[in-house]
């Protein structure tokens, strides 16, 4: 018998009438001949209210007790949902995370799922019952209640679908699908019929709150088809699957408004510095993004990165300690910044995407204070006040409001690599364990740094347009945050066009009356590819540590959900590759 998992978010079960509405959807699925597992969130804003209660007592509540508190929200909904189903004449049984057997690690308030026992759910389903599972919660090995992080019911639902080998996982919510960007911010956003796992994963971790990003890690790893749709209508929503909707360079854009930027200024430029810093931050389970390490000048370098604003204080504690230990000059930070990102699998093989985005932002006279790129995303940091305008400019420059030409060829590379991963998934000891697909070395690259770029709107656009018109296709781009009115921009380009890139760069620095470009004609890029690389906060650290232990200095870093790339001197490339292969031997699928 086909099995379907349906998840109802907070707004979809906000009051008893809505609970009944959700129950009717479950009944319809059962009447169509499916076994049904329903996953529910806490009603409406219950979780926020529970957190506020604790915060009235203290601003640093015990995290074990927070989990006991927060998980109570979902426990209310499962009982009401079961009561609703029984009242409508259907057999149902509610189950908490512990009753199901959702085992997690010990990280209270951000726990990861290790395993799910399907026995009790199967028995109930086989007895003709609809199973109502509490989202967002599990138990650790001591039997203590844990929660998976805000928005974690999506992850519960997709994980249950994976464990039960469900035919589909339906995510019922207050929008009728995934849009090209948050439709509450941009009404012109378009609902997409389909989006790839890689794109959704990246968008979700960059601020598209419609799905919890870890739920997409599950979907990708276990090949779960996810259907995001409306609780309040019957319209078809969006399928999250292996293949993208089209080969347009950008599939969607997102804004993360609650970000903070931190910079360690004047750190000694030697192997192990980045490693030491990010290992400490990883220990605190804080996910960093937009990591930019300046090319060192006079033996000193600046390392900047962003974290969610809620993690700012904890990150500052770590950074201040590290700064003192290693003798850096100082720590700087900036609140009220927003990260706007464009994401698309299509940008991997199309050039000109970055300069188009920078141009659109500059036309609004908005200054970009940091830039990072990876294979399938470009992120720009702007001030919070400019966030919505930046998002609108990016959305419109890529024509995201217009329907794209659909792909006729449904199979892509990402689905091929997926099947390989699927075959090996049985080797995972924990369901949320990291999966590494490949580790590669690219020895065809060179690096150019413009150390003194005027820190004014439009500079990145002008620079990369000029470089592109000289026939140079750039790969990684990083712009560090400005100091004394100057920013530093580094990019990589294939060695055979280095000269062209240098000529174009020199023209620019002459016009700006700025310091000469610096370059390294032979660099190598080491790339680790897999699933969930950014949310597993320890991975980047392990890469840095492995390279530092081998006395290899790291230059440019680019992180995304599915890859982390690091540039090193070409002479260290082969050694670095071997070291990384050894380090990750157990996790390569
Ligand atoms: P639920 O309570 O059902 O889990 P959420 O509030 O977590 O619902 O997610 C739904 C919300 O996500 C929508 O109301 C919408 O404002 C927001 N959102 C952000 N980005 C997107 C996007 N790209 N597409 C659709 N909705 C989005
Ligand atoms: N109730 C939890 C929250 O509000 C989990 C969820 O709704 O997904 O974060
Ligand atoms: Mg949600």
Coordinates of C-alpha atoms in Angstrom, one line a residue, residues 27-522:
X27 CA -8.6 11.5 5.7
X28 CA -8.7 12.2 2.0
X29 CA -5.3 10.7 1.5
X30 CA -6.3 7.6 3.5
X31 CA -9.5 7.3 1.4
X32 CA -7.4 7.4 -1.8
X33 CA -5.8 4.2 -0.6
X34 CA -2.7 5.5 1.2
X35 CA -1.2 4.7 4.6
X36 CA -0.9 8.1 6.2
X37 CA 1.6 9.5 8.7
X38 CA 0.8 13.1 9.8
X39 CA 3.6 15.3 11.3
X40 CA 2.5 18.4 13.1
X41 CA 4.1 21.6 14.4
X42 CA 3.0 23.5 17.5
X43 CA -0.1 25.6 17.1
X44 CA 0.4 29.1 15.7
X45 CA 3.0 30.9 17.7
X46 CA 3.1 28.5 20.6
X47 CA 6.9 27.9 20.4
X48 CA 7.6 31.6 20.4
X49 CA 5.4 32.0 23.5
X50 CA 7.1 29.2 25.3
X51 CA 10.5 30.7 24.6
X52 CA 9.3 34.1 25.8
X53 CA 8.1 32.5 29.1
X54 CA 11.6 31.1 29.8
X55 CA 13.2 34.4 28.8
X56 CA 11.1 36.2 31.3
X57 CA 13.0 34.2 33.9
X58 CA 16.5 34.3 32.5
X59 CA 18.2 35.1 29.2
X60 CA 20.4 32.0 29.4
X61 CA 18.0 29.2 30.2
X62 CA 19.2 25.6 30.6
X63 CA 19.0 24.0 27.2
X64 CA 17.8 20.6 28.4
X65 CA 14.9 22.3 30.1
X66 CA 14.2 24.5 27.0
X67 CA 13.8 21.3 25.0
X68 CA 11.3 19.9 27.6
X69 CA 9.5 23.2 27.4
X70 CA 9.4 23.7 23.7
X71 CA 8.5 20.1 22.8
X72 CA 5.3 20.5 24.8
X73 CA 3.9 22.6 21.9
X74 CA 3.9 19.7 19.4
X75 CA 2.5 17.4 22.1
X76 CA -0.7 19.5 22.3
X77 CA -1.2 19.4 18.5
X78 CA -0.7 15.6 18.1
X79 CA -3.4 14.9 20.8
X80 CA -5.8 17.4 19.2
X81 CA -5.2 16.0 15.8
X82 CA -5.9 12.5 16.9
X83 CA -9.0 13.7 18.7
X84 CA -10.1 15.4 15.5
X85 CA -9.6 12.3 13.4
X86 CA -11.5 10.1 15.8
X87 CA -14.3 12.6 15.9
X88 CA -14.5 12.3 12.1
X89 CA -14.7 8.5 12.4
X90 CA -11.1 7.6 11.7
X91 CA -8.8 5.5 13.8
X92 CA -5.7 7.5 14.8
X93 CA -2.9 7.4 17.3
X94 CA -0.7 10.2 18.5
X95 CA 3.0 9.6 19.1
X96 CA 5.8 11.8 20.6
X97 CA 9.3 11.6 19.4
X98 CA 10.2 9.2 22.2
X99 CA 7.2 7.0 21.5
X100 CA 8.2 6.6 17.9
X101 CA 11.9 6.1 18.7
X102 CA 13.4 9.2 17.0
X103 CA 17.0 9.0 18.5
X104 CA 19.1 12.1 18.3
X105 CA 22.5 13.3 19.5
X106 CA 22.9 15.3 22.7
X107 CA 22.9 18.8 21.3
X108 CA 20.0 20.3 23.1
X109 CA 18.0 22.8 21.0
X110 CA 19.9 21.9 17.8
X111 CA 19.9 18.1 18.0
X112 CA 20.6 15.9 14.9
X113 CA 18.7 12.8 14.2
X114 CA 20.7 9.6 14.5
X115 CA 18.1 6.9 13.8
X116 CA 14.3 6.4 13.6
X117 CA 12.6 3.2 14.6
X118 CA 9.7 2.4 12.3
X119 CA 8.3 -0.6 14.3
X120 CA 5.7 1.2 16.4
X121 CA 4.5 3.4 13.4
X122 CA 4.3 0.3 11.2
X123 CA 2.2 -1.6 13.7
X124 CA -0.3 1.3 14.0
X125 CA -0.4 1.8 10.3
X126 CA -1.0 -1.9 9.7
X127 CA -3.8 -1.8 12.2
X128 CA -5.5 0.8 9.9
X129 CA -4.6 3.8 12.0
X130 CA -3.5 7.2 10.9
X131 CA -0.2 7.9 12.8
X132 CA 0.1 11.5 14.2
X133 CA 3.8 12.2 14.9
X134 CA 5.1 15.2 16.9
X135 CA 7.5 17.2 14.8
X136 CA 10.6 19.0 16.0
X137 CA 11.5 16.5 18.8
X138 CA 13.4 13.4 19.6
X139 CA 15.2 11.8 22.5
X140 CA 18.9 11.4 23.2
X141 CA 20.4 8.2 24.5
X142 CA 19.6 9.1 28.1
X143 CA 16.0 9.4 27.2
X144 CA 16.0 13.2 27.6
X145 CA 13.8 15.1 25.2
X146 CA 15.7 17.0 22.5
X147 CA 14.5 19.4 19.7
X148 CA 15.9 19.9 16.3
X149 CA 16.2 23.6 16.0
X150 CA 13.5 26.2 15.0
X151 CA 11.5 25.1 12.0
X152 CA 12.6 21.5 12.6
X153 CA 9.2 19.9 12.0
X154 CA 10.0 19.9 8.3
X155 CA 13.1 17.8 9.1
X156 CA 11.1 15.4 11.2
X157 CA 8.6 14.9 8.3
X158 CA 11.2 14.3 5.6
X159 CA 13.2 12.1 8.0
X160 CA 10.2 10.0 8.7
X161 CA 9.4 9.8 5.0
X162 CA 13.0 8.6 4.4
X163 CA 12.9 6.0 7.2
X164 CA 9.5 4.7 6.1
X165 CA 10.4 4.8 2.4
X166 CA 7.3 6.9 1.8
X167 CA 6.1 7.6 -1.7
X168 CA 5.9 11.3 -1.1
X169 CA 6.3 13.9 1.7
X170 CA 3.7 16.6 1.5
X171 CA 4.6 19.9 3.3
X172 CA 1.3 21.8 4.0
X173 CA 2.0 25.4 4.8
X174 CA 0.5 28.9 4.5
X175 CA 1.9 29.5 0.9
X176 CA 0.9 27.4 -2.0
X177 CA 4.5 26.4 -3.0
X178 CA 8.1 27.5 -3.2
X179 CA 8.5 30.9 -4.8
X180 CA 11.4 32.5 -6.6
X181 CA 11.8 34.5 -3.4
X182 CA 9.7 35.1 -0.2
X183 CA 6.3 36.3 -1.6
X184 CA 5.7 38.3 1.5
X185 CA 8.7 40.5 0.7
X186 CA 8.2 40.6 -3.1
X187 CA 4.6 40.1 -4.3
X188 CA 5.9 39.7 -7.8
X189 CA 7.7 36.5 -6.9
X190 CA 6.6 33.5 -9.0
X191 CA 5.6 30.0 -7.8
X192 CA 8.0 27.5 -9.3
X193 CA 6.6 24.1 -10.4
X194 CA 9.8 22.3 -9.4
X195 CA 13.1 23.0 -7.8
X196 CA 16.2 20.9 -7.3
X197 CA 17.4 19.6 -4.0
X198 CA 20.7 21.5 -4.4
X199 CA 19.0 24.8 -5.1
X200 CA 16.4 24.4 -2.3
X201 CA 19.1 23.4 0.2
X202 CA 21.1 26.5 -0.7
X203 CA 18.1 28.8 -0.6
X204 CA 16.8 27.4 2.7
X205 CA 20.2 27.9 4.4
X206 CA 20.5 31.4 2.9
X207 CA 17.2 32.6 4.4
X208 CA 14.2 31.1 2.5
X209 CA 12.3 30.1 5.6
X210 CA 9.7 28.0 3.7
X211 CA 11.7 24.8 4.4
X212 CA 14.1 23.9 7.2
X213 CA 17.4 23.4 5.3
X214 CA 18.2 20.1 7.1
X215 CA 15.0 18.6 5.8
X216 CA 16.4 19.0 2.3
X217 CA 19.6 17.3 3.3
X218 CA 17.4 14.3 4.1
X219 CA 15.4 14.6 0.9
X220 CA 18.6 14.7 -1.2
X221 CA 20.4 11.9 0.6
X222 CA 17.5 9.5 0.7
X223 CA 15.8 10.6 -2.6
X224 CA 12.5 11.7 -1.0
X225 CA 10.1 13.6 -3.2
X226 CA 8.9 16.6 -1.3
X227 CA 5.7 18.5 -2.3
X228 CA 5.2 21.9 -0.8
X229 CA 1.6 23.0 -1.0
X230 CA -1.1 25.0 0.6
X231 CA -3.1 23.9 3.7
X232 CA -5.9 26.1 2.6
X233 CA -6.5 25.0 -1.0
X234 CA -6.1 22.0 -3.2
X235 CA -3.9 23.5 -5.8
X236 CA -0.7 21.7 -6.8
X237 CA 2.3 23.1 -5.2
X238 CA 6.1 22.8 -5.8
X239 CA 8.0 19.5 -6.2
X240 CA 11.5 19.4 -4.7
X241 CA 13.3 16.7 -6.6
X242 CA 16.7 16.0 -8.1
X243 CA 16.3 18.1 -11.3
X244 CA 15.9 21.9 -11.6
X245 CA 12.9 23.6 -13.3
X246 CA 15.0 25.0 -16.1
X247 CA 18.5 25.8 -17.1
X248 CA 18.2 29.5 -16.3
X249 CA 21.3 30.7 -14.4
X250 CA 19.3 31.7 -11.3
X251 CA 16.4 29.7 -9.8
X252 CA 15.7 31.9 -6.9
X253 CA 17.0 34.4 -4.4
X254 CA 16.9 34.8 -0.7
X255 CA 17.6 37.3 2.0
X256 CA 18.9 36.6 5.5
X257 CA 18.0 39.7 7.5
X258 CA 19.2 38.6 10.9
X259 CA 22.9 38.4 10.2
X260 CA 26.0 39.8 11.9
X261 CA 29.4 40.3 10.4
X262 CA 32.6 39.7 12.5
X263 CA 36.2 40.4 11.6
X264 CA 39.4 39.3 13.2
X265 CA 41.7 42.2 12.2
X266 CA 45.4 41.8 11.8
X267 CA 45.8 38.1 12.6
X268 CA 49.2 36.5 11.9
X269 CA 49.1 35.1 8.4
X270 CA 50.4 31.5 9.0
X271 CA 49.0 28.0 8.7
X272 CA 46.6 27.1 11.4
X273 CA 45.1 30.5 12.3
X274 CA 41.8 30.0 10.4
X275 CA 41.7 26.4 11.7
X276 CA 42.0 27.5 15.3
X277 CA 39.3 30.1 14.9
X278 CA 36.8 28.0 13.1
X279 CA 37.3 25.0 15.3
X280 CA 36.3 27.0 18.4
X281 CA 33.3 28.4 16.6
X282 CA 32.3 24.9 15.3
X283 CA 32.5 23.5 18.9
X284 CA 29.8 26.0 19.8
X285 CA 27.7 24.6 16.9
X286 CA 27.6 28.0 15.2
X287 CA 27.2 27.9 11.4
X288 CA 29.4 30.5 9.8
X289 CA 29.0 31.8 6.3
X290 CA 30.7 34.3 3.9
X291 CA 34.1 33.4 5.2
X292 CA 36.6 35.8 3.7
X293 CA 40.3 35.7 4.5
X294 CA 42.2 38.5 3.0
X295 CA 45.4 37.8 1.1
X296 CA 48.0 38.5 3.7
X297 CA 49.9 41.8 3.7
X298 CA 53.1 42.2 5.8
X299 CA 52.5 38.9 7.5
X300 CA 49.0 39.9 8.7
X301 CA 45.6 39.0 7.5
X302 CA 42.0 39.8 8.3
X303 CA 39.4 37.1 8.5
X304 CA 35.7 38.1 8.2
X305 CA 32.6 36.0 8.3
X306 CA 28.9 36.2 9.0
X307 CA 26.8 34.3 11.6
X308 CA 23.1 34.5 12.4
X309 CA 22.5 37.5 14.7
X310 CA 21.3 35.3 17.4
X311 CA 24.8 33.7 17.6
X312 CA 26.6 37.1 17.7
X313 CA 27.3 37.2 21.4
X314 CA 28.5 33.6 21.6
X315 CA 30.7 34.1 18.5
X316 CA 32.2 37.3 20.0
X317 CA 33.1 35.4 23.2
X318 CA 35.1 32.9 21.1
X319 CA 36.6 35.5 18.8
X320 CA 37.8 37.7 21.6
X321 CA 39.6 34.8 23.3
X322 CA 41.2 33.7 20.0
X323 CA 42.3 37.2 19.2
X324 CA 44.1 37.5 22.5
X325 CA 45.7 34.1 22.2
X326 CA 47.2 34.6 18.8
X327 CA 48.0 38.3 19.1
X328 CA 45.6 39.7 16.5
X329 CA 45.1 43.5 16.4
X330 CA 41.4 43.5 17.3
X331 CA 37.9 42.2 16.8
X332 CA 35.3 44.2 14.9
X333 CA 31.7 43.4 14.3
X334 CA 28.7 44.9 12.6
X335 CA 25.0 44.3 13.3
X336 CA 22.1 45.2 11.1
X337 CA 23.5 43.6 8.0
X338 CA 21.6 41.4 5.5
X339 CA 22.9 38.8 3.1
X340 CA 21.2 38.7 -0.3
X341 CA 21.9 35.6 -2.4
X342 CA 21.1 34.4 -5.9
X343 CA 21.1 30.6 -6.3
X344 CA 20.9 28.4 -9.4
X345 CA 22.4 25.2 -10.8
X346 CA 22.5 26.9 -14.2
X347 CA 25.2 29.4 -13.1
X348 CA 27.7 26.6 -13.0
X349 CA 28.1 26.7 -16.8
X350 CA 27.1 30.3 -17.6
X351 CA 29.3 33.3 -17.2
X352 CA 28.3 36.9 -16.4
X353 CA 25.9 36.0 -13.6
X354 CA 28.0 37.8 -10.9
X355 CA 28.5 41.0 -12.7
X356 CA 24.8 41.1 -13.6
X357 CA 23.9 40.9 -10.0
X358 CA 26.4 43.5 -8.9
X359 CA 25.2 45.9 -11.6
X360 CA 21.6 45.5 -10.5
X361 CA 22.5 46.3 -7.0
X362 CA 24.8 49.3 -8.0
X363 CA 22.0 50.8 -10.0
X364 CA 20.1 51.2 -6.8
X365 CA 23.2 53.0 -5.4
X366 CA 23.5 50.3 -2.7
X367 CA 27.0 49.5 -1.4
X368 CA 28.0 45.9 -1.1
X369 CA 30.3 45.4 1.9
X370 CA 31.2 41.7 1.3
X371 CA 30.9 39.3 -1.6
X372 CA 31.4 35.5 -1.7
X373 CA 30.6 33.1 -4.4
X374 CA 30.4 29.4 -4.8
X375 CA 29.5 27.1 -7.7
X376 CA 25.8 27.7 -7.4
X377 CA 25.4 30.9 -5.4
X378 CA 26.5 34.5 -5.1
X379 CA 26.0 36.3 -1.9
X380 CA 26.3 40.0 -1.2
X381 CA 26.3 41.6 2.2
X382 CA 24.4 44.9 2.4
X383 CA 23.1 47.1 5.2
X384 CA 19.8 45.9 6.7
X385 CA 18.0 49.0 5.5
X386 CA 18.8 48.1 1.9
X387 CA 17.8 44.5 2.2
X388 CA 14.4 44.5 0.5
X389 CA 15.5 46.8 -2.2
X390 CA 18.6 44.7 -3.0
X391 CA 16.4 41.6 -3.1
X392 CA 14.0 43.2 -5.5
X393 CA 16.9 44.4 -7.8
X394 CA 18.4 40.9 -7.9
X395 CA 15.0 39.2 -8.5
X396 CA 14.1 41.5 -11.3
X397 CA 17.5 41.5 -13.1
X398 CA 17.3 37.8 -13.5
X399 CA 13.6 38.0 -14.7
X400 CA 12.6 35.6 -12.0
X401 CA 9.0 36.9 -12.1
X402 CA 8.7 35.4 -15.7
X403 CA 8.0 31.7 -16.4
X404 CA 11.2 30.0 -17.7
X405 CA 11.6 27.7 -20.6
X406 CA 11.2 24.2 -19.0
X407 CA 13.9 21.6 -19.4
X408 CA 13.0 18.8 -21.8
X409 CA 15.7 16.6 -20.5
X410 CA 14.6 15.6 -17.0
X411 CA 17.9 13.9 -15.9
X412 CA 20.8 16.0 -14.8
X413 CA 24.2 15.4 -13.2
X414 CA 22.9 16.0 -9.7
X415 CA 20.4 13.1 -10.0
X416 CA 23.2 10.8 -11.3
X417 CA 25.5 11.6 -8.4
X418 CA 22.5 11.1 -6.1
X419 CA 22.0 7.5 -7.1
X420 CA 25.6 6.8 -6.2
X421 CA 25.1 8.3 -2.8
X422 CA 21.8 6.4 -2.4
X423 CA 23.6 3.1 -2.9
X424 CA 26.0 3.8 -0.2
X425 CA 23.6 5.4 2.3
X426 CA 23.3 2.2 4.2
X427 CA 26.9 2.8 5.5
X428 CA 25.8 5.9 7.5
X429 CA 25.8 5.2 11.2
X430 CA 23.6 8.2 11.8
X431 CA 20.9 9.4 9.4
X432 CA 22.1 13.0 9.5
X433 CA 25.8 12.1 9.2
X434 CA 27.8 14.0 6.7
X435 CA 28.0 12.5 3.2
X436 CA 31.0 13.3 1.1
X437 CA 30.7 12.6 -2.6
X438 CA 34.1 13.6 -3.9
X439 CA 37.4 15.5 -3.2
X440 CA 39.0 17.2 -6.2
X441 CA 42.0 19.1 -7.1
X442 CA 42.0 21.7 -9.8
X443 CA 45.5 22.8 -10.8
X444 CA 44.5 25.1 -13.7
X445 CA 43.8 28.2 -11.7
X446 CA 45.5 31.5 -10.9
X447 CA 44.6 34.2 -8.3
X448 CA 44.5 37.9 -8.6
X449 CA 44.0 40.3 -5.7
X450 CA 43.2 44.0 -5.9
X451 CA 44.2 45.2 -2.4
X452 CA 42.7 48.7 -2.5
X453 CA 39.4 48.8 -4.2
X454 CA 37.3 52.0 -3.5
X455 CA 34.5 50.9 -1.1
X456 CA 31.7 52.6 -3.0
X457 CA 28.6 51.4 -4.7
X458 CA 29.1 50.0 -8.2
X459 CA 32.8 49.2 -7.9
X460 CA 32.3 45.4 -8.1
X461 CA 30.0 45.7 -11.0
X462 CA 32.4 47.9 -12.9
X463 CA 35.3 45.8 -12.1
X464 CA 33.8 42.5 -13.2
X465 CA 32.2 43.9 -16.3
X466 CA 35.6 45.3 -17.4
X467 CA 37.3 42.0 -16.6
X468 CA 34.6 40.0 -18.5
X469 CA 34.9 42.3 -21.5
X470 CA 38.6 41.5 -21.6
X471 CA 37.5 37.9 -22.2
X472 CA 38.2 36.6 -18.7
X473 CA 35.8 34.2 -17.0
X474 CA 36.3 34.4 -13.3
X475 CA 35.5 31.6 -10.9
X476 CA 35.6 32.4 -7.2
X477 CA 35.1 36.0 -6.1
X478 CA 35.5 37.3 -2.6
X479 CA 35.3 40.9 -1.4
X480 CA 36.3 41.6 2.2
X481 CA 34.7 44.2 4.2
X482 CA 36.2 47.7 3.8
X483 CA 38.8 49.3 6.0
X484 CA 39.6 53.0 5.7
X485 CA 37.3 53.4 2.7
X486 CA 39.0 50.5 0.8
X487 CA 37.9 47.0 0.2
X488 CA 40.0 44.0 -1.1
X489 CA 38.7 41.9 -3.9
X490 CA 40.2 38.6 -4.9
X491 CA 39.2 36.3 -7.7
X492 CA 40.4 33.2 -9.4
X493 CA 40.7 32.7 -13.2
X494 CA 42.2 30.0 -15.4
X495 CA 46.0 30.3 -15.8
X496 CA 45.8 30.6 -19.6
X497 CA 44.0 33.9 -19.3
X498 CA 45.9 35.3 -16.4
X499 CA 47.7 37.9 -18.5
X500 CA 44.4 39.3 -19.8
X501 CA 43.0 39.4 -16.3
X502 CA 46.1 41.2 -15.0
X503 CA 46.1 43.8 -17.8
X504 CA 42.4 44.6 -17.2
X505 CA 43.0 44.7 -13.4
X506 CA 46.0 47.1 -13.8
X507 CA 44.0 49.5 -15.9
X508 CA 41.5 49.6 -13.1
X509 CA 44.0 50.1 -10.3
X510 CA 45.6 52.9 -12.4
X511 CA 42.3 54.7 -12.8
X512 CA 41.6 54.4 -9.1
X513 CA 45.1 55.5 -8.2
X514 CA 45.3 52.4 -6.0
X515 CA 47.9 49.8 -5.2
X516 CA 49.0 47.4 -7.9
X517 CA 47.2 44.1 -8.3
X518 CA 48.9 41.2 -6.6
X519 CA 48.8 37.7 -8.1
X520 CA 49.7 34.1 -7.8
X521 CA 50.0 32.6 -11.3
X522 CA 49.7 29.0 -10.1

